[in-house]
Amino acid sequence: MLIVEELHMLLLRPDGRVDSSVSVNRLYGEIAAVLTDLALRGRITLTDERHPVVGIASTEPTGHPVLDTTLERLIPLRGKRLQSLIARPKLDPLEVVVESLLVQGVLIRGERGFFGWGSVRTPESDPAPERVLRARLADVIAGDRVAARADLSLLSILQNLNAAHAILREECAGASARDLKKRIEQLTAESPQADGTAVGDAVANALNAAMAAAMMAAMTPAIVAATVS
């Protein structure tokens, strides 16, 4: 399963809606996750500079609809800074990720919100994949399992969304939000090349910085308005 698909499972509540802790920032996390998937498959590159630029290394289809749809959307955006892409709604993989999980039987189409308004909810049809995923992350956090690139990516993205503790409350075995943050930082530092190459680490570092910058840029107008008022 893709990193972005696993992330989406973690972000969904039992009723099929995105958890309130990430409802505003989900876009950043899921774009970061799908870009990680593409980079690890050799489809995109990032320049080695303070504000990385995204390049297209190959347009060859991966065979996965989520990745191929995102890659197609990325092609006309090649040469753009990573930070700007993280916040670009055009790259939001939500619809194709949901469709992929529906096809796999993980999710099912539910009902809309009150009075038939809002988007269609997509609760889990098969809870087994998420249970396995959460058990895996719990073992990684506890030190009982060596972290794979997917594990590190998921933990880093959740931490950058300021939602790791809210989403993984049970998996962190009673650890505080501060302690979980330290543990994720420790795991990232200890396993810089969990995928066997330097690509995963370079992408993770660049995406972490880009997510933080994009979220800060989005929050700044609200902070300024609150200060002025």
mmCIF file of C-alpha atoms in Angstrom:
data_model
loop_
_atom_site.group_PDB
_atom_site.id
_atom_site.type_symbol
_atom_site.label_atom_id
_atom_site.label_comp_id
_atom_site.label_asym_id
_atom_site.label_seq_id
_atom_site.Cartn_x
_atom_site.Cartn_y
_atom_site.Cartn_z
ATOM 1 C CA MET A 1 0.000 0.000 0.000
ATOM 2 C CA LEU A 2 1.202 3.521 -0.783
ATOM 3 C CA ILE A 3 2.387 5.862 1.968
ATOM 4 C CA VAL A 4 -0.365 8.318 1.005
ATOM 5 C CA GLU A 5 -3.003 5.570 1.274
ATOM 6 C CA GLU A 6 -1.770 4.544 4.709
ATOM 7 C CA LEU A 7 -1.776 8.187 5.809
ATOM 8 C CA HIS A 8 -5.355 8.632 4.659
ATOM 9 C CA MET A 9 -6.461 5.602 6.679
ATOM 10 C CA LEU A 10 -4.858 7.085 9.784
ATOM 11 C CA LEU A 11 -6.528 10.462 9.240
ATOM 12 C CA LEU A 12 -10.049 9.060 8.914
ATOM 13 C CA ARG A 13 -12.393 8.790 11.875
ATOM 14 C CA PRO A 14 -14.684 5.733 12.183
ATOM 15 C CA ASP A 15 -17.545 7.748 10.657
ATOM 16 C CA GLY A 16 -15.537 8.315 7.480
ATOM 17 C CA ARG A 17 -14.639 11.950 8.061
ATOM 18 C CA VAL A 18 -11.135 13.353 8.412
ATOM 19 C CA ASP A 19 -10.106 13.752 12.049
ATOM 20 C CA SER A 20 -10.601 17.274 13.354
ATOM 21 C CA SER A 21 -6.934 17.502 14.378
ATOM 22 C CA VAL A 22 -5.915 17.544 10.706
ATOM 23 C CA SER A 23 -9.043 18.738 8.915
ATOM 24 C CA VAL A 24 -7.446 22.082 8.044
ATOM 25 C CA ASN A 25 -3.960 20.815 7.171
ATOM 26 C CA ARG A 26 -4.758 17.443 5.563
ATOM 27 C CA LEU A 27 -3.862 18.819 2.127
ATOM 28 C CA TYR A 28 -0.216 19.425 3.080
ATOM 29 C CA GLY A 29 0.225 15.969 4.556
ATOM 30 C CA GLU A 30 -1.312 14.013 1.712
ATOM 31 C CA ILE A 31 0.547 15.948 -0.985
ATOM 32 C CA ALA A 32 3.796 15.378 0.950
ATOM 33 C CA ALA A 33 3.013 11.675 1.187
ATOM 34 C CA VAL A 34 2.243 11.184 -2.511
ATOM 35 C CA LEU A 35 5.364 13.145 -3.504
ATOM 36 C CA THR A 36 7.380 10.839 -1.262
ATOM 37 C CA ASP A 37 5.843 7.840 -3.033
ATOM 38 C CA LEU A 38 6.766 9.306 -6.419
ATOM 39 C CA ALA A 39 10.321 10.181 -5.357
ATOM 40 C CA LEU A 40 10.969 6.701 -3.979
ATOM 41 C CA ARG A 41 9.863 5.278 -7.334
ATOM 42 C CA GLY A 42 12.258 7.510 -9.226
ATOM 43 C CA ARG A 43 9.618 9.667 -10.897
ATOM 44 C CA ILE A 44 10.523 13.036 -9.374
ATOM 45 C CA THR A 45 13.690 14.714 -8.139
ATOM 46 C CA LEU A 46 14.413 17.558 -5.751
ATOM 47 C CA THR A 47 17.277 19.989 -6.180
ATOM 48 C CA ASP A 48 19.788 20.264 -3.354
ATOM 49 C CA GLU A 49 19.183 23.802 -2.150
ATOM 50 C CA ARG A 50 17.449 25.656 0.636
ATOM 51 C CA HIS A 51 14.191 25.897 -1.336
ATOM 52 C CA PRO A 52 14.185 22.715 -3.458
ATOM 53 C CA VAL A 53 12.725 22.713 -6.936
ATOM 54 C CA VAL A 54 10.779 19.682 -8.148
ATOM 55 C CA GLY A 55 11.859 18.030 -11.383
ATOM 56 C CA ILE A 56 10.419 15.141 -13.372
ATOM 57 C CA ALA A 57 12.923 12.287 -13.637
ATOM 58 C CA SER A 58 10.617 9.986 -15.601
ATOM 59 C CA THR A 59 7.110 10.186 -17.038
ATOM 60 C CA GLU A 60 6.846 6.410 -17.330
ATOM 61 C CA PRO A 61 3.599 5.283 -15.650
ATOM 62 C CA THR A 62 3.964 3.408 -12.374
ATOM 63 C CA GLY A 63 0.831 1.370 -12.946
ATOM 64 C CA HIS A 64 -0.798 2.783 -9.824
ATOM 65 C CA PRO A 65 -3.686 5.213 -10.507
ATOM 66 C CA VAL A 66 -2.904 7.453 -7.520
ATOM 67 C CA LEU A 67 0.722 7.959 -8.542
ATOM 68 C CA ASP A 68 0.060 8.201 -12.270
ATOM 69 C CA THR A 69 -2.687 10.795 -11.785
ATOM 70 C CA THR A 70 -0.448 12.879 -9.541
ATOM 71 C CA LEU A 71 2.502 12.547 -11.911
ATOM 72 C CA GLU A 72 0.354 13.768 -14.809
ATOM 73 C CA ARG A 73 -0.706 16.795 -12.756
ATOM 74 C CA LEU A 74 2.915 17.470 -11.815
ATOM 75 C CA ILE A 75 4.358 17.507 -15.329
ATOM 76 C CA PRO A 76 3.197 21.057 -16.204
ATOM 77 C CA LEU A 77 4.411 22.203 -12.771
ATOM 78 C CA ARG A 78 7.982 20.969 -13.121
ATOM 79 C CA GLY A 79 10.484 23.580 -12.031
ATOM 80 C CA LYS A 80 8.238 24.882 -9.244
ATOM 81 C CA ARG A 81 9.455 25.130 -5.688
ATOM 82 C CA LEU A 82 8.478 22.272 -3.418
ATOM 83 C CA GLN A 83 6.962 24.631 -0.854
ATOM 84 C CA SER A 84 4.490 26.009 -3.383
ATOM 85 C CA LEU A 85 3.486 22.520 -4.538
ATOM 86 C CA ILE A 86 2.801 21.292 -1.006
ATOM 87 C CA ALA A 87 -0.009 23.845 -0.716
ATOM 88 C CA ARG A 88 -1.399 23.525 -4.257
ATOM 89 C CA PRO A 89 -4.997 22.197 -4.281
ATOM 90 C CA LYS A 90 -4.514 20.935 -7.851
ATOM 91 C CA LEU A 91 -2.153 18.279 -6.485
ATOM 92 C CA ASP A 92 -4.513 17.142 -3.736
ATOM 93 C CA PRO A 93 -4.669 13.346 -4.179
ATOM 94 C CA LEU A 94 -7.763 12.951 -1.998
ATOM 95 C CA GLU A 95 -10.223 11.799 -4.672
ATOM 96 C CA VAL A 96 -7.918 9.260 -6.295
ATOM 97 C CA VAL A 97 -6.719 7.954 -2.927
ATOM 98 C CA VAL A 98 -10.286 7.439 -1.740
ATOM 99 C CA GLU A 99 -11.200 5.740 -5.023
ATOM 100 C CA SER A 100 -8.184 3.439 -4.731
ATOM 101 C CA LEU A 101 -9.110 2.460 -1.177
ATOM 102 C CA LEU A 102 -12.710 1.888 -2.274
ATOM 103 C CA VAL A 103 -11.545 -0.436 -5.056
ATOM 104 C CA GLN A 104 -9.350 -2.314 -2.564
ATOM 105 C CA GLY A 105 -12.353 -2.784 -0.304
ATOM 106 C CA VAL A 106 -10.789 -0.843 2.552
ATOM 107 C CA LEU A 107 -13.381 1.957 2.435
ATOM 108 C CA ILE A 108 -17.052 2.065 1.502
ATOM 109 C CA ARG A 109 -19.209 4.948 0.330
ATOM 110 C CA GLY A 110 -21.408 6.178 3.158
ATOM 111 C CA GLU A 111 -23.914 8.993 3.418
ATOM 112 C CA ARG A 112 -23.511 12.729 3.274
ATOM 113 C CA GLY A 113 -23.735 14.972 6.318
ATOM 114 C CA PHE A 114 -26.862 16.368 7.910
ATOM 115 C CA PHE A 115 -29.798 16.839 5.516
ATOM 116 C CA GLY A 116 -27.765 15.352 2.677
ATOM 117 C CA TRP A 117 -25.288 18.226 2.611
ATOM 118 C CA GLY A 118 -21.511 18.052 2.502
ATOM 119 C CA SER A 119 -19.211 15.487 0.954
ATOM 120 C CA VAL A 120 -19.917 11.769 0.938
ATOM 121 C CA ARG A 121 -18.417 10.016 3.942
ATOM 122 C CA THR A 122 -16.174 7.028 3.323
ATOM 123 C CA PRO A 123 -15.949 4.908 6.482
ATOM 124 C CA GLU A 124 -13.829 1.772 6.651
ATOM 125 C CA SER A 125 -15.336 -1.378 5.238
ATOM 126 C CA ASP A 126 -12.380 -3.537 6.237
ATOM 127 C CA PRO A 127 -10.635 -2.424 9.461
ATOM 128 C CA ALA A 128 -7.866 -5.026 9.170
ATOM 129 C CA PRO A 129 -5.394 -2.941 7.107
ATOM 130 C CA GLU A 130 -5.535 -0.048 9.570
ATOM 131 C CA ARG A 131 -5.186 -2.394 12.538
ATOM 132 C CA VAL A 132 -2.061 -3.909 10.981
ATOM 133 C CA LEU A 133 -0.702 -0.435 10.188
ATOM 134 C CA ARG A 134 -1.290 0.880 13.693
ATOM 135 C CA ALA A 135 0.270 -2.218 15.257
ATOM 136 C CA ARG A 136 3.305 -1.704 13.016
ATOM 137 C CA LEU A 137 3.697 1.922 14.054
ATOM 138 C CA ALA A 138 3.211 1.011 17.720
ATOM 139 C CA ASP A 139 6.060 -1.511 17.448
ATOM 140 C CA VAL A 140 8.274 1.092 15.749
ATOM 141 C CA ILE A 141 7.572 3.674 18.433
ATOM 142 C CA ALA A 142 8.241 1.107 21.167
ATOM 143 C CA GLY A 143 11.521 0.049 19.553
ATOM 144 C CA ASP A 144 10.305 -3.483 18.842
ATOM 145 C CA ARG A 145 10.522 -3.090 15.078
ATOM 146 C CA VAL A 146 13.054 -1.479 12.744
ATOM 147 C CA ALA A 147 11.453 1.516 11.066
ATOM 148 C CA ALA A 148 10.947 1.298 7.306
ATOM 149 C CA ARG A 149 10.854 4.393 5.105
ATOM 150 C CA ALA A 150 7.052 4.310 5.078
ATOM 151 C CA ASP A 151 6.981 4.280 8.890
ATOM 152 C CA LEU A 152 9.356 7.225 9.179
ATOM 153 C CA SER A 153 7.476 9.159 6.513
ATOM 154 C CA LEU A 154 4.121 8.637 8.216
ATOM 155 C CA LEU A 155 5.434 9.591 11.650
ATOM 156 C CA SER A 156 7.238 12.675 10.317
ATOM 157 C CA ILE A 157 4.227 13.873 8.341
ATOM 158 C CA LEU A 158 1.882 13.419 11.298
ATOM 159 C CA GLN A 159 4.312 15.304 13.545
ATOM 160 C CA ASN A 160 4.612 18.124 11.012
ATOM 161 C CA LEU A 161 0.811 18.346 10.942
ATOM 162 C CA ASN A 162 0.955 18.666 14.757
ATOM 163 C CA ALA A 163 -1.311 15.634 14.912
ATOM 164 C CA ALA A 164 0.948 12.689 15.769
ATOM 165 C CA HIS A 165 -0.210 12.450 19.375
ATOM 166 C CA ALA A 166 -3.890 12.926 18.533
ATOM 167 C CA ILE A 167 -3.824 10.291 15.793
ATOM 168 C CA LEU A 168 -1.522 7.816 17.562
ATOM 169 C CA ARG A 169 -2.718 8.259 21.131
ATOM 170 C CA GLU A 170 -3.126 4.530 21.742
ATOM 171 C CA GLU A 171 -0.043 3.506 19.778
ATOM 172 C CA CYS A 172 2.314 5.690 21.835
ATOM 173 C CA ALA A 173 1.481 3.760 25.023
ATOM 174 C CA GLY A 174 0.680 6.714 27.242
ATOM 175 C CA ALA A 175 3.567 8.928 26.137
ATOM 176 C CA SER A 176 2.927 12.661 26.201
ATOM 177 C CA ALA A 177 2.830 14.720 23.008
ATOM 178 C CA ARG A 178 6.302 16.067 23.861
ATOM 179 C CA ASP A 179 7.723 12.599 24.448
ATOM 180 C CA LEU A 180 6.230 11.281 21.218
ATOM 181 C CA LYS A 181 7.721 14.202 19.313
ATOM 182 C CA LYS A 182 11.150 13.421 20.781
ATOM 183 C CA ARG A 183 10.747 9.748 19.919
ATOM 184 C CA ILE A 184 9.869 10.543 16.286
ATOM 185 C CA GLU A 185 12.875 12.842 16.049
ATOM 186 C CA GLN A 186 15.053 10.091 17.512
ATOM 187 C CA LEU A 187 13.760 7.513 15.038
ATOM 188 C CA THR A 188 14.370 9.854 12.125
ATOM 189 C CA ALA A 189 17.914 10.585 13.292
ATOM 190 C CA GLU A 190 18.738 6.940 13.927
ATOM 191 C CA SER A 191 17.394 5.608 10.620
ATOM 192 C CA PRO A 192 18.312 8.179 7.982
ATOM 193 C CA GLN A 193 18.392 5.635 5.146
ATOM 194 C CA ALA A 194 15.656 3.188 6.045
ATOM 195 C CA ASP A 195 14.837 2.601 2.385
ATOM 196 C CA GLY A 196 18.397 1.603 1.592
ATOM 197 C CA THR A 197 19.280 4.779 -0.286
ATOM 198 C CA ALA A 198 19.905 8.417 0.463
ATOM 199 C CA VAL A 199 16.840 9.380 -1.581
ATOM 200 C CA GLY A 200 14.333 8.729 1.181
ATOM 201 C CA ASP A 201 16.193 10.834 3.705
ATOM 202 C CA ALA A 202 16.749 13.753 1.352
ATOM 203 C CA VAL A 203 13.093 13.787 0.322
ATOM 204 C CA ALA A 204 11.912 13.504 3.921
ATOM 205 C CA ASN A 205 14.071 16.434 5.063
ATOM 206 C CA ALA A 206 12.968 18.611 2.165
ATOM 207 C CA LEU A 207 9.296 17.766 2.623
ATOM 208 C CA ASN A 208 9.425 18.383 6.369
ATOM 209 C CA ALA A 209 10.839 21.857 5.793
ATOM 210 C CA ALA A 210 8.398 22.593 2.966
ATOM 211 C CA MET A 211 5.384 21.481 5.008
ATOM 212 C CA ALA A 212 6.403 23.648 7.946
ATOM 213 C CA ALA A 213 6.942 26.668 5.698
ATOM 214 C CA ALA A 214 3.687 26.177 3.791
ATOM 215 C CA MET A 215 1.658 25.812 6.989
ATOM 216 C CA MET A 216 3.268 28.894 8.495
ATOM 217 C CA ALA A 217 2.532 30.879 5.337
ATOM 218 C CA ALA A 218 -1.098 29.787 5.489
ATOM 219 C CA MET A 219 -1.404 30.717 9.173
ATOM 220 C CA THR A 220 0.294 34.111 8.948
ATOM 221 C CA PRO A 221 -2.734 36.127 7.724
ATOM 222 C CA ALA A 222 -4.877 34.763 10.560
ATOM 223 C CA ILE A 223 -2.162 35.497 13.115
ATOM 224 C CA VAL A 224 -1.774 39.052 11.804
ATOM 225 C CA ALA A 225 -5.537 39.608 11.820
ATOM 226 C CA ALA A 226 -5.833 38.350 15.385
ATOM 227 C CA THR A 227 -2.960 40.591 16.480
ATOM 228 C CA VAL A 228 -4.419 43.680 14.818
ATOM 229 C CA SER A 229 -7.899 43.104 16.235
#
